[in-house]
Structures are given as C-alpha cells and as structure tokens.
PDB file of C-alpha atoms in Angstrom:
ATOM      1  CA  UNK G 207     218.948  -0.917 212.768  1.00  0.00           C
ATOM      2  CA  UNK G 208     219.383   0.143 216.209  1.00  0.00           C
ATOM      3  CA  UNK G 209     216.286   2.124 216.380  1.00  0.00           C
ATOM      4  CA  UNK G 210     214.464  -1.004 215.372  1.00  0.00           C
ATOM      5  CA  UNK G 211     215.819  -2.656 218.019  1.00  0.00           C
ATOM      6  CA  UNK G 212     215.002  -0.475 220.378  1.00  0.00           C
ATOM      7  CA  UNK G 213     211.266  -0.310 219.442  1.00  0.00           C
ATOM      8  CA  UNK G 214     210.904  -3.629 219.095  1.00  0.00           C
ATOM      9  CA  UNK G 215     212.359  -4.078 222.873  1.00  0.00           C
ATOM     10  CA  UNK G 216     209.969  -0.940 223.681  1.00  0.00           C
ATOM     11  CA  UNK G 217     207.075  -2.756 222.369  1.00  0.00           C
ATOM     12  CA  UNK G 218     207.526  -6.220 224.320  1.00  0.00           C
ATOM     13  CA  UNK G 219     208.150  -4.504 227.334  1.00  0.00           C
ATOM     14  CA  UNK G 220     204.904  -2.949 226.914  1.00  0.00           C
ATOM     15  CA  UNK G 221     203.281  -5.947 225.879  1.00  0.00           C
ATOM     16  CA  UNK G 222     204.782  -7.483 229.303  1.00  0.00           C
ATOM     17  CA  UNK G 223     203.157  -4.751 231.405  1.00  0.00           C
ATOM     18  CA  UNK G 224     199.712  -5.341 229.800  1.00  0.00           C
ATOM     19  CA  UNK G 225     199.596  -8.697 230.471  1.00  0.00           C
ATOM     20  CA  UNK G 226     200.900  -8.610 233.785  1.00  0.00           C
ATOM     21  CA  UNK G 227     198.638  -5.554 234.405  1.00  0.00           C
ATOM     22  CA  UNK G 228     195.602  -7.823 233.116  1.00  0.00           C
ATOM     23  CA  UNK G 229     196.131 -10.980 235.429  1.00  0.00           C
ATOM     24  CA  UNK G 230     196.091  -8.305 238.556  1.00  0.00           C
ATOM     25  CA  UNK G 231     192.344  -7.209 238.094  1.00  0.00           C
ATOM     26  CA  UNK G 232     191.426  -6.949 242.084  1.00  0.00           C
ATOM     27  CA  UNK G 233     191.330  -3.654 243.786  1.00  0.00           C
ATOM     28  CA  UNK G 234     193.494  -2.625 246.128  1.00  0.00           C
ATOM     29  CA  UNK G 235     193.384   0.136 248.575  1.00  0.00           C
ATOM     30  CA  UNK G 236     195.647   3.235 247.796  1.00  0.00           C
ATOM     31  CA  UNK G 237     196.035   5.716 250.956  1.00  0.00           C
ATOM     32  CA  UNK G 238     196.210   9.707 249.820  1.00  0.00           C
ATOM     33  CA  UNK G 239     197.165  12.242 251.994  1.00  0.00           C
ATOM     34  CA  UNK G 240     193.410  13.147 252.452  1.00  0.00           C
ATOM     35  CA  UNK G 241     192.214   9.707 252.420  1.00  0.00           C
ATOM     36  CA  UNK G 242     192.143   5.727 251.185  1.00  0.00           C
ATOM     37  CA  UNK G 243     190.312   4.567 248.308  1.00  0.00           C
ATOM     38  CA  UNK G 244     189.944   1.353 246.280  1.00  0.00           C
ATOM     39  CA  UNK G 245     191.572   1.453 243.123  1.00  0.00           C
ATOM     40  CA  UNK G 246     192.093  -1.675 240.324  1.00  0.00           C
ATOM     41  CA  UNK G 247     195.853  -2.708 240.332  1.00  0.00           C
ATOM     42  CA  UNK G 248     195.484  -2.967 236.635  1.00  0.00           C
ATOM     43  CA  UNK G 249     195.283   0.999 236.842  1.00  0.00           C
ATOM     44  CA  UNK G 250     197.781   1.380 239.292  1.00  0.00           C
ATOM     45  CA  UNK G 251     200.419  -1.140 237.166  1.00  0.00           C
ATOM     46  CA  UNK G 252     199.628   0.937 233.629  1.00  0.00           C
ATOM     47  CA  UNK G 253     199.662   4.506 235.719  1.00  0.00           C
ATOM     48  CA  UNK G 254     203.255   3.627 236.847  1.00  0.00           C
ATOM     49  CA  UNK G 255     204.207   2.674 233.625  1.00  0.00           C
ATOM     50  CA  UNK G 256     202.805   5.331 232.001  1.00  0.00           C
ATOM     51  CA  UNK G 257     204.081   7.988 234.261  1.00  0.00           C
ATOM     52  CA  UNK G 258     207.763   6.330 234.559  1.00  0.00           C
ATOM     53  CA  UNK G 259     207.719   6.273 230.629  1.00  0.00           C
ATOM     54  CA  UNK G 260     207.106  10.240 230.561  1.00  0.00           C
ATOM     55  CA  UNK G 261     209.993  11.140 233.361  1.00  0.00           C
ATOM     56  CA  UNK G 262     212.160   8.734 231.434  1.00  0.00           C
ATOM     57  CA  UNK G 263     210.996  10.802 228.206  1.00  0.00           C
ATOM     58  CA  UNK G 264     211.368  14.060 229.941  1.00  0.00           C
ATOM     59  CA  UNK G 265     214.995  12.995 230.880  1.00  0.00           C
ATOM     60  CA  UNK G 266     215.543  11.951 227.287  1.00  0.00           C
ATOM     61  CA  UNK G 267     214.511  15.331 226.041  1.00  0.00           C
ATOM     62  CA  UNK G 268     216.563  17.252 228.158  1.00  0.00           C
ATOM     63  CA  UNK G 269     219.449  15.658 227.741  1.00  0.00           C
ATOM     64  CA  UNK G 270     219.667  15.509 223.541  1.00  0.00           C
ATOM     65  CA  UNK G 271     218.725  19.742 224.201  1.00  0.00           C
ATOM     66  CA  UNK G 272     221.901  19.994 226.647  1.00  0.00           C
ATOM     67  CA  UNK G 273     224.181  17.805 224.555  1.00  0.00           C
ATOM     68  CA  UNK G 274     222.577  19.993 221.336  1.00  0.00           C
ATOM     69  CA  UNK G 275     223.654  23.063 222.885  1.00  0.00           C
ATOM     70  CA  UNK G 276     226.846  21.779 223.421  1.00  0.00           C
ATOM     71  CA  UNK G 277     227.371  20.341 219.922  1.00  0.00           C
ATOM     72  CA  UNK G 278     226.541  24.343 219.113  1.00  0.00           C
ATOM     73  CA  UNK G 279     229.171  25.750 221.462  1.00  0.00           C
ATOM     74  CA  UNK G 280     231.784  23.433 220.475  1.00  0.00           C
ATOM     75  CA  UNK G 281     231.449  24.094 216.564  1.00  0.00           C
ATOM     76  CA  UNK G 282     231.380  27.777 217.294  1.00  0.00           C
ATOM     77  CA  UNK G 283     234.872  27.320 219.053  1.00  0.00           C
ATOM     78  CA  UNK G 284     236.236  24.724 215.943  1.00  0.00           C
ATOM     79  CA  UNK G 285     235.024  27.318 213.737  1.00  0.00           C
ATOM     80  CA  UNK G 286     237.111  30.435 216.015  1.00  0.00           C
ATOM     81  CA  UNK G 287     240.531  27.891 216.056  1.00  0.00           C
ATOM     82  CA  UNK G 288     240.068  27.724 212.628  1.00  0.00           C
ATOM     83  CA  UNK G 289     240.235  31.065 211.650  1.00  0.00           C
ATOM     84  CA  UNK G 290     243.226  31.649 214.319  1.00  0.00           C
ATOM     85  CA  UNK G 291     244.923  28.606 212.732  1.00  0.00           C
ATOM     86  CA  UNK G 292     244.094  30.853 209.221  1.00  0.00           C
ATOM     87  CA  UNK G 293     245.913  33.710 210.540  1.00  0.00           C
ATOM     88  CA  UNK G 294     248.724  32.304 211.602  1.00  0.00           C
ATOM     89  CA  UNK G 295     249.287  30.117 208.835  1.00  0.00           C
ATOM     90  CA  UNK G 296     249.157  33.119 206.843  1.00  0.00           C
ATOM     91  CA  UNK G 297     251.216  34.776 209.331  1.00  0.00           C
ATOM     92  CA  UNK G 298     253.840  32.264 209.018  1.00  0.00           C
ATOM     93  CA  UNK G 299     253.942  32.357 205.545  1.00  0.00           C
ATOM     94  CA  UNK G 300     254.390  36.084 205.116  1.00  0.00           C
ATOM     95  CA  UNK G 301     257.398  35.166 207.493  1.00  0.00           C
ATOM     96  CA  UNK G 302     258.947  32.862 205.619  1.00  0.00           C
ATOM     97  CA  UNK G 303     258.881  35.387 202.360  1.00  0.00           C
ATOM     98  CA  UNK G 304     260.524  37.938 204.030  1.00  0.00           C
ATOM     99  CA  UNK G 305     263.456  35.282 205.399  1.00  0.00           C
ATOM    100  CA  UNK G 306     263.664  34.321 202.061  1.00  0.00           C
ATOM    101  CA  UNK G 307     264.580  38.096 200.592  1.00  0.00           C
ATOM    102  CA  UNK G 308     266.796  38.575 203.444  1.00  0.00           C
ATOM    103  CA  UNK G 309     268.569  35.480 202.342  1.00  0.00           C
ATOM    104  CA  UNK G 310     269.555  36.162 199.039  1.00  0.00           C
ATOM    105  CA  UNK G 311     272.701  37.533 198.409  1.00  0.00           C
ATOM    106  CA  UNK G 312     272.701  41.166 198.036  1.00  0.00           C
ATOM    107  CA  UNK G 313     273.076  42.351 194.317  1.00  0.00           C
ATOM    108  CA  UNK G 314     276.530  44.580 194.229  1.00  0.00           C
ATOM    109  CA  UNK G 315     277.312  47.242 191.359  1.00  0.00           C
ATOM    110  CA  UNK G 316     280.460  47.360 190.515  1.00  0.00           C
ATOM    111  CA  UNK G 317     282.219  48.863 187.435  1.00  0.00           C
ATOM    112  CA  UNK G 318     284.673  46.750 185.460  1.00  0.00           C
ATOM    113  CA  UNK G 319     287.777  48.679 185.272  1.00  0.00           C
ATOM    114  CA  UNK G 320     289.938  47.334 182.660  1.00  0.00           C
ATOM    115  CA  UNK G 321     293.337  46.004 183.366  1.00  0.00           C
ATOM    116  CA  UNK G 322     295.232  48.922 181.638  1.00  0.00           C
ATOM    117  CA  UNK G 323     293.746  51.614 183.050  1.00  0.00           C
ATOM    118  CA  UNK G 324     294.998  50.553 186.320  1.00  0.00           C
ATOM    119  CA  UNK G 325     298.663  51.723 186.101  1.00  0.00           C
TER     120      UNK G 325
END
C-alpha cells in the first residue's frame, strides 16, 4: 500500500512540473562556459527535473546495494554465532554428562561375611 502511495505522490508531482513547465513557454538566456544561448524555460524546468530524478535514482540504487551487502555480511556472521552457539551447547552438554557420572556414588564390592565366621 505504501508503494501505491508513493507512485501516486510520484505521479502528481510530475503532473505539477508539467504544468508549471507549460505556463513558462518564453526563452530565456542560459550562459555556458563557452557562451550564452536562448533556451525555452519549459526545457530548462523538465531538464532539472529530469536530471534531479536520475541523481535521486542513482542515490536510491546505491544505497539498497550498500544496505544489500550489508544484509549479506550480517547473515554470514548470524549464521558463524550460530554454529559457535552449536558447539558450545554441545560442549556444555557433554559437560554436564560427565558431572553427572562423577556424581554417582561409586559402586563398592564387598563380600558378605557371615556372622559366625567372624569369631
């Protein structure tokens, strides 16, 4: 829903531009470095537009291919913690069995030597 917001916005933006672009018909002079010539503002007013949409879009680009390279890096590391957080969960557990047969009581042999025999 937001995307159709945001192209709906897009579009009467542009639809602003055009209009104001058509009501400013008259040339106007534009100085180069090499030298001055008459251009139509409607031109100029759709050029700026045009050009300030594709730095914007450039921008845009760049930015979802850094924050997509990040997204990589960052799973790579969640995917290394995990397998450390494997290891020593299974670490721990091995651990724990071996406190647990060094905590039972130790089995003793003894013979049963009758009362009678003792004396």
């Amino acid at each position: 829903m937001k995307f159709q917001w945001t192209v709906l916005f897009g579009l009467l933006f542009a639809v602003l531009i055009a209009v104001f672009a058509v009501f400013n018909v008259e040339s106007v002079p534009v100085n180069y470095f090499f030298g001055t010539e008459m251009i139509p503002l409607v031109l100029i007013i759709l050029g700026s537009a045009l050009l300030g949409a594709i730095i914007s879009g450039f921008f845009a680009i760049y930015k979802s291919y850094r924050n997509s390279r990040r997204v990589k890096e960052l799973d790579k590391q969640l995917h290394l913690k995990e397998e450390e957080l494997t290891a020593q969960r299974r670490q721990m557990q091995e651990m724990e069995e071996r406190i647990d047969t060094l905590m039972e009581p130790p089995l003793v042999q003894a013979e049963i030597i009758p009362p009678k025999e003792l004396y």
